[in-house]
PDB file of C-alpha atoms in Angstrom:
ATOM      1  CA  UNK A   1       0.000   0.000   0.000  1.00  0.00           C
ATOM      2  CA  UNK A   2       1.075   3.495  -0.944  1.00  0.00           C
ATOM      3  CA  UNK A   3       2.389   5.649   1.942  1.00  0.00           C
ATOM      4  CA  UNK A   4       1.404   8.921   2.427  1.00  0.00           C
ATOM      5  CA  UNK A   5       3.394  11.989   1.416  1.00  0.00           C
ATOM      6  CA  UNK A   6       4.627  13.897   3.781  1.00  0.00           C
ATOM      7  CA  UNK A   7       6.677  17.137   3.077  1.00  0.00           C
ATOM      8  CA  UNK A   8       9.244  18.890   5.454  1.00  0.00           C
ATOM      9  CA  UNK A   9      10.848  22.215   3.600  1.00  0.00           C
ATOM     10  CA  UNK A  10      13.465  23.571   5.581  1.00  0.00           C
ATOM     11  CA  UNK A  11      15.651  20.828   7.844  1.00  0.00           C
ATOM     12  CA  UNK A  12      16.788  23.237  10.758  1.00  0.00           C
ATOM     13  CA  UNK A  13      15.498  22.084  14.342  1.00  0.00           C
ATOM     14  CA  UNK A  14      11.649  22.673  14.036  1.00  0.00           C
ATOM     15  CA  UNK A  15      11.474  20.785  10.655  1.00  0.00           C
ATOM     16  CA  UNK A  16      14.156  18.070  12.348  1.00  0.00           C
ATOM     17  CA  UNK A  17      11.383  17.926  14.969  1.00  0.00           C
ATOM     18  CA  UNK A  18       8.548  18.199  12.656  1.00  0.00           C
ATOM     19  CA  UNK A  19       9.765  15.093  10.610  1.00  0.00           C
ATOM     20  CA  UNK A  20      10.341  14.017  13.563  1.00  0.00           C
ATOM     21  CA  UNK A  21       6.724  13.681  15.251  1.00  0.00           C
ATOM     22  CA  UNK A  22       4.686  13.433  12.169  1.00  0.00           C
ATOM     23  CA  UNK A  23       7.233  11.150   9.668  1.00  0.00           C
ATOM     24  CA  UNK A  24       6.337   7.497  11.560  1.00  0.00           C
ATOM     25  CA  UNK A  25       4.616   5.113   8.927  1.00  0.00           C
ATOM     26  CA  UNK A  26       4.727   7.397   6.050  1.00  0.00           C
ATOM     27  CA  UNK A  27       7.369   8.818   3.536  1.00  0.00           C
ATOM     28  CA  UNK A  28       9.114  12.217   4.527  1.00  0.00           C
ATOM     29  CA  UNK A  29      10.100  14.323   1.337  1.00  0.00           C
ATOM     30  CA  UNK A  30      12.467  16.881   3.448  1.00  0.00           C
ATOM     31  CA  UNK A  31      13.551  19.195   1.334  1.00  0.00           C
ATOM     32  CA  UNK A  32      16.329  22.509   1.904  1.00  0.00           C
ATOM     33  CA  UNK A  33      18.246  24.869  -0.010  1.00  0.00           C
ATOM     34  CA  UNK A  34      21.358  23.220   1.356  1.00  0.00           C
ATOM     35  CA  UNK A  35      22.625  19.737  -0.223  1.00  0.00           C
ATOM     36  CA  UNK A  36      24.269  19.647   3.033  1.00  0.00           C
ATOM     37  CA  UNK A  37      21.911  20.305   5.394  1.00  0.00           C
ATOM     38  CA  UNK A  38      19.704  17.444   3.476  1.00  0.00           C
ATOM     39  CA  UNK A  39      22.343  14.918   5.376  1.00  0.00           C
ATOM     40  CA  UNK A  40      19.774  14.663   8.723  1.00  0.00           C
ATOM     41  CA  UNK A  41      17.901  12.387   6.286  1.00  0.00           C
ATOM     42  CA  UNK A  42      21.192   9.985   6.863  1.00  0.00           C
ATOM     43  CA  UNK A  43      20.183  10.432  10.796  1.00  0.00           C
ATOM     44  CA  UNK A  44      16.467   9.950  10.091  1.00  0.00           C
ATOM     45  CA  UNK A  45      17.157   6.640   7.703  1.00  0.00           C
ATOM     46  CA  UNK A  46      19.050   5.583  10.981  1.00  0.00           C
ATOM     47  CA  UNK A  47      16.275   5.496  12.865  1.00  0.00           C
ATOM     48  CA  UNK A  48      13.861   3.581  10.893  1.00  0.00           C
ATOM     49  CA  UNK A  49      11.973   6.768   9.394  1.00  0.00           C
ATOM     50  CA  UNK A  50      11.279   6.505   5.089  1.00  0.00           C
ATOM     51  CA  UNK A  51      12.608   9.396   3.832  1.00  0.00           C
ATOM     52  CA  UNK A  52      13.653  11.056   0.476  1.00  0.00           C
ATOM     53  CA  UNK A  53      15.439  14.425   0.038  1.00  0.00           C
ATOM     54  CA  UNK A  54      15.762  17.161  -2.829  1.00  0.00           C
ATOM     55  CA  UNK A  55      17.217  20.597  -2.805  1.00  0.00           C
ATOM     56  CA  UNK A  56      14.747  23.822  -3.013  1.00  0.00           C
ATOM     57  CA  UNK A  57      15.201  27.297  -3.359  1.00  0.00           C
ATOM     58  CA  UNK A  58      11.820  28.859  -2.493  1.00  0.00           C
ATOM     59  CA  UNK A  59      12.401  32.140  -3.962  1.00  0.00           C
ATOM     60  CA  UNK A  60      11.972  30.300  -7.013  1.00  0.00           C
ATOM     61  CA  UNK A  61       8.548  29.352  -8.464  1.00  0.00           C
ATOM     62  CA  UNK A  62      10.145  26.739 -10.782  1.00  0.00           C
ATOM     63  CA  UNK A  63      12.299  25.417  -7.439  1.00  0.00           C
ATOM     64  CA  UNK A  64       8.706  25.162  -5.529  1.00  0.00           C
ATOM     65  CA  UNK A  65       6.575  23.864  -8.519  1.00  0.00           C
ATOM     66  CA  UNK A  66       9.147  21.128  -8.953  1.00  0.00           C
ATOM     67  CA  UNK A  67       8.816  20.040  -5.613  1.00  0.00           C
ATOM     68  CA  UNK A  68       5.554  19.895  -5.572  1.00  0.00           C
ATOM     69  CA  UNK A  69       5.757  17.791  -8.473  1.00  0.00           C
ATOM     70  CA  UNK A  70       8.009  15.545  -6.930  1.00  0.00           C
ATOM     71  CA  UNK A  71       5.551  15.238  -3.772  1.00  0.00           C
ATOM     72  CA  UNK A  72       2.516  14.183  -5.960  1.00  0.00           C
ATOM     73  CA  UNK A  73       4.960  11.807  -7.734  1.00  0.00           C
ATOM     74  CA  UNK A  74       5.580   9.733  -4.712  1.00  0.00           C
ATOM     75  CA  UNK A  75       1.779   9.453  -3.649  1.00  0.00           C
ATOM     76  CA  UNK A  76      -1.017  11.313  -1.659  1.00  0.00           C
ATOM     77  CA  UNK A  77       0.348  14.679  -0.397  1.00  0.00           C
ATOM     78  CA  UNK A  78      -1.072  14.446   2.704  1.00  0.00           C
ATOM     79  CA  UNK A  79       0.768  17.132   5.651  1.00  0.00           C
ATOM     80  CA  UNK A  80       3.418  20.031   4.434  1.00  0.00           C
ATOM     81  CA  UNK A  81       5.642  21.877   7.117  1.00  0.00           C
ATOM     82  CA  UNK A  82       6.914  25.054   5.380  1.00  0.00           C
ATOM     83  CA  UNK A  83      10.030  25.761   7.888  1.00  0.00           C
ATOM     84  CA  UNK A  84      12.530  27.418   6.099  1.00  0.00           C
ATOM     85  CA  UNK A  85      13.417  30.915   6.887  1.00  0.00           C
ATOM     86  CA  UNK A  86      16.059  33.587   7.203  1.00  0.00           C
ATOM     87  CA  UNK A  87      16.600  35.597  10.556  1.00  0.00           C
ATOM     88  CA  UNK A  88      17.816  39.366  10.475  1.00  0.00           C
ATOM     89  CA  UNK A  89      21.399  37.946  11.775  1.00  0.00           C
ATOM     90  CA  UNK A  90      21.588  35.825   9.332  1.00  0.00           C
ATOM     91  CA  UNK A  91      20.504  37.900   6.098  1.00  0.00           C
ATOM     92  CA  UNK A  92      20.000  41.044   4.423  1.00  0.00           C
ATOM     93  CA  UNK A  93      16.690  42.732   3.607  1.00  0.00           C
ATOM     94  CA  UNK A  94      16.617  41.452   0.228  1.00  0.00           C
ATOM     95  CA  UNK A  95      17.343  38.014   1.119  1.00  0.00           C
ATOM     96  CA  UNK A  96      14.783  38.254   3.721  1.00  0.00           C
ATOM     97  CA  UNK A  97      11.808  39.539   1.399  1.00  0.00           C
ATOM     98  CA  UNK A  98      12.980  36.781  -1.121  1.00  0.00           C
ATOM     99  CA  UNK A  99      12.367  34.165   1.127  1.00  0.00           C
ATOM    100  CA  UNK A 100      10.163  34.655   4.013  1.00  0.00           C
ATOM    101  CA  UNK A 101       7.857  36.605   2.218  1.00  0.00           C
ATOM    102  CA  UNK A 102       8.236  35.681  -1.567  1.00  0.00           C
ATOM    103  CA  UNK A 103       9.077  31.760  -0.478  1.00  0.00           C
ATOM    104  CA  UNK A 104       6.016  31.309   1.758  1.00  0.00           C
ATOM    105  CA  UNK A 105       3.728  32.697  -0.966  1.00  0.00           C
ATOM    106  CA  UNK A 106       5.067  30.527  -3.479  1.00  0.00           C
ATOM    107  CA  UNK A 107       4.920  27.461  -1.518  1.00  0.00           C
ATOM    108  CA  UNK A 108       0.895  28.166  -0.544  1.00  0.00           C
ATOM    109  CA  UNK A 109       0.889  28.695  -4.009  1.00  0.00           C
ATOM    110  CA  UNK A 110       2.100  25.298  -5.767  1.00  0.00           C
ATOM    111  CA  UNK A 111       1.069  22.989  -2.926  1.00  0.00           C
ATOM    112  CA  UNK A 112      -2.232  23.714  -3.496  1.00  0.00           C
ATOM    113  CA  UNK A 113      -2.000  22.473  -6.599  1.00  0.00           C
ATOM    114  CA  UNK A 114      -1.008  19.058  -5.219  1.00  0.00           C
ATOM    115  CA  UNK A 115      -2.189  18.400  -1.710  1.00  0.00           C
ATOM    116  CA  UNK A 116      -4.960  15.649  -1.272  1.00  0.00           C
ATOM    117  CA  UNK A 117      -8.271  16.437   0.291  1.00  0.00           C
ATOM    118  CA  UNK A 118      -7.971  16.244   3.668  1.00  0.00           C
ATOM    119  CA  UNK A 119      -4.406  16.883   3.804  1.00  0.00           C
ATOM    120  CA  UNK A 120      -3.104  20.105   5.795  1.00  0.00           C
ATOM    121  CA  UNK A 121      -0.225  22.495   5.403  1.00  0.00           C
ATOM    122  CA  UNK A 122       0.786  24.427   8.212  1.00  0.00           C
ATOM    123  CA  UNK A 123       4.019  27.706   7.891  1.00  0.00           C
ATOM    124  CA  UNK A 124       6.143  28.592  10.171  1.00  0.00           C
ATOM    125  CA  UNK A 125       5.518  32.544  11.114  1.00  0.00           C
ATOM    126  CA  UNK A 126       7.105  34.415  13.689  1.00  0.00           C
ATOM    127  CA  UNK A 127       5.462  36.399  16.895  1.00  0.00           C
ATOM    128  CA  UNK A 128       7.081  39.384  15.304  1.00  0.00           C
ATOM    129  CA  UNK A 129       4.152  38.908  13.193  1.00  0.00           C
ATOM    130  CA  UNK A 130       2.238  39.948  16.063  1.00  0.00           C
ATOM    131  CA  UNK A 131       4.210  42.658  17.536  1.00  0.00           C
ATOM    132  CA  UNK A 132       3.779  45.708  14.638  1.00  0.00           C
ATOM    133  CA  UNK A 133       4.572  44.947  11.208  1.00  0.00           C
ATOM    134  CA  UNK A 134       1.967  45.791   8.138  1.00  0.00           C
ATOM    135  CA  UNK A 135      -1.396  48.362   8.554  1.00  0.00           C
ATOM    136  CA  UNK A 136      -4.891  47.080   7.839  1.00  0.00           C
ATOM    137  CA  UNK A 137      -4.505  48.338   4.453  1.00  0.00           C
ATOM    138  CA  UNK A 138      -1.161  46.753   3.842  1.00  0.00           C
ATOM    139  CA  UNK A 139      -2.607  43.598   5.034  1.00  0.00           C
ATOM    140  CA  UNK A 140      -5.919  44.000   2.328  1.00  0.00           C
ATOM    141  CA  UNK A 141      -3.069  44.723  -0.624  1.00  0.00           C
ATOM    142  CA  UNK A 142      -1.029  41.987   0.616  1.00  0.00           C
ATOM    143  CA  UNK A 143      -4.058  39.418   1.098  1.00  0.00           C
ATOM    144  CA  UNK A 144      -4.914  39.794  -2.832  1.00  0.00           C
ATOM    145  CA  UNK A 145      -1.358  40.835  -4.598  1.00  0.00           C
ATOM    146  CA  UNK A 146      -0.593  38.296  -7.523  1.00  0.00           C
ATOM    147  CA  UNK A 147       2.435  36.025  -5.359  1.00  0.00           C
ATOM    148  CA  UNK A 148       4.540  37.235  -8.336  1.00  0.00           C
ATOM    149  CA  UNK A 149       4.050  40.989  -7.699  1.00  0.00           C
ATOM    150  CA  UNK A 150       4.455  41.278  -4.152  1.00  0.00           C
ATOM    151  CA  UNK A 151       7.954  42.168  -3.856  1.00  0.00           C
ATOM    152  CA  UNK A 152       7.247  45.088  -5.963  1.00  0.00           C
ATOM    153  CA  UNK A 153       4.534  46.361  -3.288  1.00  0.00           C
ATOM    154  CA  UNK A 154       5.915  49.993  -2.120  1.00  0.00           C
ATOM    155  CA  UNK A 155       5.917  49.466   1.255  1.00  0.00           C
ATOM    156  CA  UNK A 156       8.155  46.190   0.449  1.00  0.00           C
ATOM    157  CA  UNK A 157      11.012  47.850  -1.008  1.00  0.00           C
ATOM    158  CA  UNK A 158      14.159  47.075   1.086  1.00  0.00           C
ATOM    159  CA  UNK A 159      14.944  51.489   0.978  1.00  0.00           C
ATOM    160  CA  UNK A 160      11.374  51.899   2.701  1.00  0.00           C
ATOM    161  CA  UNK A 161      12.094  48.860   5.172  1.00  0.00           C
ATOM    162  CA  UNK A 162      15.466  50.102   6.483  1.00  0.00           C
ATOM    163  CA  UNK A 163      16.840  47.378   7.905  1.00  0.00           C
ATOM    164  CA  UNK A 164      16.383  43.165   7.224  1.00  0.00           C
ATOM    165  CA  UNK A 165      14.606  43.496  11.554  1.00  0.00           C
ATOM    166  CA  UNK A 166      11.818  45.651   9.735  1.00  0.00           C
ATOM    167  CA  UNK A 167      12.213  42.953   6.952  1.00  0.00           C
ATOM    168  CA  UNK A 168      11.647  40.210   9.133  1.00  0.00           C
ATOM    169  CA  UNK A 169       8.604  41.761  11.006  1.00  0.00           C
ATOM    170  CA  UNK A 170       6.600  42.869   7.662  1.00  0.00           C
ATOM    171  CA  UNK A 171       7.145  39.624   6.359  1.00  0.00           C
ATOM    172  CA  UNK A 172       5.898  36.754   9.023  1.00  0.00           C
ATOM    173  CA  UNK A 173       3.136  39.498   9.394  1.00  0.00           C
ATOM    174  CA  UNK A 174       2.653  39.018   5.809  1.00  0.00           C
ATOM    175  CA  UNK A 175       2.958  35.304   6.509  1.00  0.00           C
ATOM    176  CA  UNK A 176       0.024  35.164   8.560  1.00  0.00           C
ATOM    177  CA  UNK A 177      -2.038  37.192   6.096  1.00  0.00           C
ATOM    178  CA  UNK A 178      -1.417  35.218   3.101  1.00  0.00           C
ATOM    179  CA  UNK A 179      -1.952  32.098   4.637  1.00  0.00           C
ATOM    180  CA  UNK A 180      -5.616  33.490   5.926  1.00  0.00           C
ATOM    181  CA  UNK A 181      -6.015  34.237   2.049  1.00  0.00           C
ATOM    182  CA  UNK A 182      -4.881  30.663   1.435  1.00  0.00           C
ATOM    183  CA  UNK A 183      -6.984  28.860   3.156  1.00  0.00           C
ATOM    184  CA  UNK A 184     -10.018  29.385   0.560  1.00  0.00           C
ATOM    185  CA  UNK A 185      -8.366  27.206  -2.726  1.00  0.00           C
ATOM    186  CA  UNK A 186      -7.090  24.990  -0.057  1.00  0.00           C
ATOM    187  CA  UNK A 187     -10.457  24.625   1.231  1.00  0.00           C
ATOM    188  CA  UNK A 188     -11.472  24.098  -2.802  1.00  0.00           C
ATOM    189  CA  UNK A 189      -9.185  20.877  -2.473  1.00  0.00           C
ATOM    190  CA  UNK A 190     -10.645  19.426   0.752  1.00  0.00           C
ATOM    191  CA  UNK A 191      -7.713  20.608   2.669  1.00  0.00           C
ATOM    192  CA  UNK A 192      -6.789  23.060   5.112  1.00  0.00           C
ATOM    193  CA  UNK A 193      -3.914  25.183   6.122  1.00  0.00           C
ATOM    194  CA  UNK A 194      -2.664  27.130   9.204  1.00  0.00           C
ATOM    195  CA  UNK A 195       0.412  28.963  10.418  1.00  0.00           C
ATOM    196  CA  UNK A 196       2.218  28.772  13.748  1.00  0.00           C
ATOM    197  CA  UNK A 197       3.919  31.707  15.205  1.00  0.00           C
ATOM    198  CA  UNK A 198       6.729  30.465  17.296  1.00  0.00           C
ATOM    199  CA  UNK A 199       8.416  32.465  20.119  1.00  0.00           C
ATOM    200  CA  UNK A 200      12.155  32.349  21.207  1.00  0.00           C
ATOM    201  CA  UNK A 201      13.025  29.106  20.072  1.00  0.00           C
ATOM    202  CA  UNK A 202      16.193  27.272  21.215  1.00  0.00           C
ATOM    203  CA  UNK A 203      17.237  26.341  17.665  1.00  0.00           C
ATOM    204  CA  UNK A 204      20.518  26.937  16.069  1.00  0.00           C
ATOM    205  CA  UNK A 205      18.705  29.820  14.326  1.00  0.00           C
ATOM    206  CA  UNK A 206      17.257  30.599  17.632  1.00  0.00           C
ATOM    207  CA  UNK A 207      20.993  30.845  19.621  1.00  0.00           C
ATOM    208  CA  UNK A 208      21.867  32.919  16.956  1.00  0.00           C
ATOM    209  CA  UNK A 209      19.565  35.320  17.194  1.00  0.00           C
ATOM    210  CA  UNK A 210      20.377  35.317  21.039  1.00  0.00           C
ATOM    211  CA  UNK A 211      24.127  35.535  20.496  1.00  0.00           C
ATOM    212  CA  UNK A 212      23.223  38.968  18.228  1.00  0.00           C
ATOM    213  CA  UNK A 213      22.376  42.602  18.658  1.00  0.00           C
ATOM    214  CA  UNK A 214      18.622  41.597  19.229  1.00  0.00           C
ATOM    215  CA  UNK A 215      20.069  38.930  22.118  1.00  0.00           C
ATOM    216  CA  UNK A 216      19.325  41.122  25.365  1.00  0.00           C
ATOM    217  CA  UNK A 217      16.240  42.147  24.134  1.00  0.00           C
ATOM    218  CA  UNK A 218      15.124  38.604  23.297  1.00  0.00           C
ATOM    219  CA  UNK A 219      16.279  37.417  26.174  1.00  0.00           C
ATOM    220  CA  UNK A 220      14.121  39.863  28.046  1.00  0.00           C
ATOM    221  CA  UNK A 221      10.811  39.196  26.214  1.00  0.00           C
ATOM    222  CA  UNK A 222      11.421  35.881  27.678  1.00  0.00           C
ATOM    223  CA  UNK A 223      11.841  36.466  31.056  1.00  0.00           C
ATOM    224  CA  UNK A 224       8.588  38.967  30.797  1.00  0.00           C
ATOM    225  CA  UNK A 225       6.921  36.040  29.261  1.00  0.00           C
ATOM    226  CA  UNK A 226       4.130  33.625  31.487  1.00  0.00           C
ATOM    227  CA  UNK A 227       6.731  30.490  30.618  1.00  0.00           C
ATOM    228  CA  UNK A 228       9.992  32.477  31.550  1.00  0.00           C
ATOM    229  CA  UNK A 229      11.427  30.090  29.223  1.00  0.00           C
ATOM    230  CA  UNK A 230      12.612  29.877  25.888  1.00  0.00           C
ATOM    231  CA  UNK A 231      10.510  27.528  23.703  1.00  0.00           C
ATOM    232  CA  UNK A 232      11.982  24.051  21.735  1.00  0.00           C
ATOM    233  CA  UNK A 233      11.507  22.735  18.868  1.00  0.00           C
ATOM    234  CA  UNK A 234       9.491  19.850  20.065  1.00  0.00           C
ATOM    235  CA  UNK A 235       6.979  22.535  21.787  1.00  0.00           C
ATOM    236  CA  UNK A 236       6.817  23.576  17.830  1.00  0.00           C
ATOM    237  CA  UNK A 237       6.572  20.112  16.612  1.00  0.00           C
ATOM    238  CA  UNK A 238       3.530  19.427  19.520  1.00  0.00           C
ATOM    239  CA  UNK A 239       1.529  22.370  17.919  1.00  0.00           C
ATOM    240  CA  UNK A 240       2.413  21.283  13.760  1.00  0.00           C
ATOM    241  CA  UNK A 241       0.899  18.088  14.777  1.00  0.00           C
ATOM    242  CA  UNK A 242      -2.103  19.125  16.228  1.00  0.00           C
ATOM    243  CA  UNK A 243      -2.706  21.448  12.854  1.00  0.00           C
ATOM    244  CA  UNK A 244      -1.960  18.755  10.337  1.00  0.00           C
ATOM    245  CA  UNK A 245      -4.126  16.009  12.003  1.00  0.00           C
ATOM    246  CA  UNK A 246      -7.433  14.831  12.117  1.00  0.00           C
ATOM    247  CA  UNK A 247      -8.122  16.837  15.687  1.00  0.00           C
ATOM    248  CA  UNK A 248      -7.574  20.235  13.742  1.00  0.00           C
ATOM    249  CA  UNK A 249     -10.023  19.104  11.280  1.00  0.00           C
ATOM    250  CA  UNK A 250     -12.061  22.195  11.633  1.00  0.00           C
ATOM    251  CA  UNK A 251      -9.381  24.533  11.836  1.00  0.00           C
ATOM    252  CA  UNK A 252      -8.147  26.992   9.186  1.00  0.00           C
ATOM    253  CA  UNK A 253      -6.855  30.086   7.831  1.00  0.00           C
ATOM    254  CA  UNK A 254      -5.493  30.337  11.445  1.00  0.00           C
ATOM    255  CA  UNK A 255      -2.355  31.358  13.412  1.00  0.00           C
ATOM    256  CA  UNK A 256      -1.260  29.531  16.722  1.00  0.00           C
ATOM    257  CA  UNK A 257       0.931  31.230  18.922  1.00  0.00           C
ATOM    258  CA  UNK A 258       3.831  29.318  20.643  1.00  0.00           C
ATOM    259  CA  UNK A 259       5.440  31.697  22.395  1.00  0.00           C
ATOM    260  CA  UNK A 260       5.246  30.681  26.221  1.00  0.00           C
ATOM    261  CA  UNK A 261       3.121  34.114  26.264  1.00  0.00           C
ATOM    262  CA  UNK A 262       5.512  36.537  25.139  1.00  0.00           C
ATOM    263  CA  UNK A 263       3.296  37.965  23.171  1.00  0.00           C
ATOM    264  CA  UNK A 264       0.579  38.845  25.727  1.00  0.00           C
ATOM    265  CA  UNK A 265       3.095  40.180  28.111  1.00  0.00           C
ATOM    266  CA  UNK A 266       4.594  42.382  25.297  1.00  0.00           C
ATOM    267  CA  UNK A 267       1.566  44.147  23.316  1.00  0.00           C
ATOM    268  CA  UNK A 268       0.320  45.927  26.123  1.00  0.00           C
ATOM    269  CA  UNK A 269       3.712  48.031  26.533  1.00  0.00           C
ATOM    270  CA  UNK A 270       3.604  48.633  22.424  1.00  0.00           C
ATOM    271  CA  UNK A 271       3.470  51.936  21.559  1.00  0.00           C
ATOM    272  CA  UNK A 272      -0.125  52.268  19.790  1.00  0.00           C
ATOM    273  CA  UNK A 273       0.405  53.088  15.853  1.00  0.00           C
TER     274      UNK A 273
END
């Protein structure tokens, strides 16, 4: 009997974990922008999981479509974990609008195409999506923009951003909105799809973050937070599962927030815009 598909895109700790939880008794299609990074599948084989790899660039709508296309190949596309990302350490603005803005759009995009009714998708966000970022009306335009136009949206160009931070924030923002736009055609397919908005997460990305310019005020969001802890990427993993499975059945067009209540501690003290 054919296994289901499932698809991991970006194989940093939460899509380790992701594979992780979700991968047992069905094929995991991880795929990254890194040939090396794809290695974990080596650790994964080890431990009895079914896994294949390929390489991805997400800024690229012929990279996504062809893993999509590779997905349906394989069998029922059942569960896709879009966790690839850049952080503001780690990139500039224009590497930051290309893929955690551009990429997310384009996966939403050419998964729909393939994902089987009653399958689920679920994207990795950010609470900085929930701390500022877009206006109402920014949110309308960027709710309806052709995926292909987007990064030519005014308030998009890296000159008006200033900095890849303001990057980072517009973008999961935008995450969050396109995914609510999303869930519609998904919904045309039998399927549904959600978005997770993780807090301080101890990931290598994560410690990086910390170990940056951001790090003391990340590290006190945290201890402001109700956890007064940071988060792992098995409390990310815990949530992805409950959004691509049966119990979420209902749920859509949503965004969960696993931040140990960072956020709730922090928007009170925001200025007001």
């Amino acid at each position: 009997m054919d296994k289901d598909i499932v698809v991991v895109i970006g194989v940093g700790g939460m899509g380790r974990a992701i594979a992780r939880r979700i991968g047992n008794g069905r094929k995991i299609l991880l795929a990254d922008v890194s040939e090396g990074a794809l290695s974990v599948a080596d650790v994964l084989l080890g431990e009895g999981q079914d896994v294949v790899t390929q390489v991805v660039d997400v800024s690229s709508r012929d990279s996504v479509a062809a893993l999509a296309d590779t997905a349906a190949g394989l069998g029922r596309v059942t569960q896709i974990a879009h966790t690839a990302g850049l952080s503001p350490t780690q990139a500039s603005t224009e590497a930051i609008l290309r893929v955690d803005l551009l990429g997310v759009a384009l996966v939403l995009d050419e998964f729909a195409r393939v994902v089987a009714p009653g399958g689920a998708g679920v994207v990795i966000a950010s609470m900085a999506g929930h701390m500022g970022g877009l206006t109402p009306e920014e949110e309308r335009i960027v709710a309806v923009t052709p995926t292909d136009e987007l990064l030519a949206l005014p308030f998009f160009e890296p000159d008006v951003l200033g900095s890849p931070g303001a990057a980072y924030s517009k973008s999961k923002r935008a995450n969050i909105v396109r995914v609510q736009a999303a869930a519609g055609p998904w919904g045309d397919r039998g399927a549904r799809v959600n978005s997770i908005s993780p807090g301080v997460i101890s990931t290598p990305m994560g410690q990086e973050e910390l170990a940056g310019e951001s790090g003391e005020q990340m590290r006190m969001m945290v201890s402001m937070s109700a956890a007064k802890r940071l988060g792992t990427p098995d409390d990310i993993a815990a949530a992805a599962a409950f959004l691509l499975g049966r119990d979420a059945s209902f749920v859509s067009g949503t965004d969960l927030l696993v931040d140990g209540g960072t956020v709730a501690a922090i928007r009170p003290l925001l200025p007001v815009s």
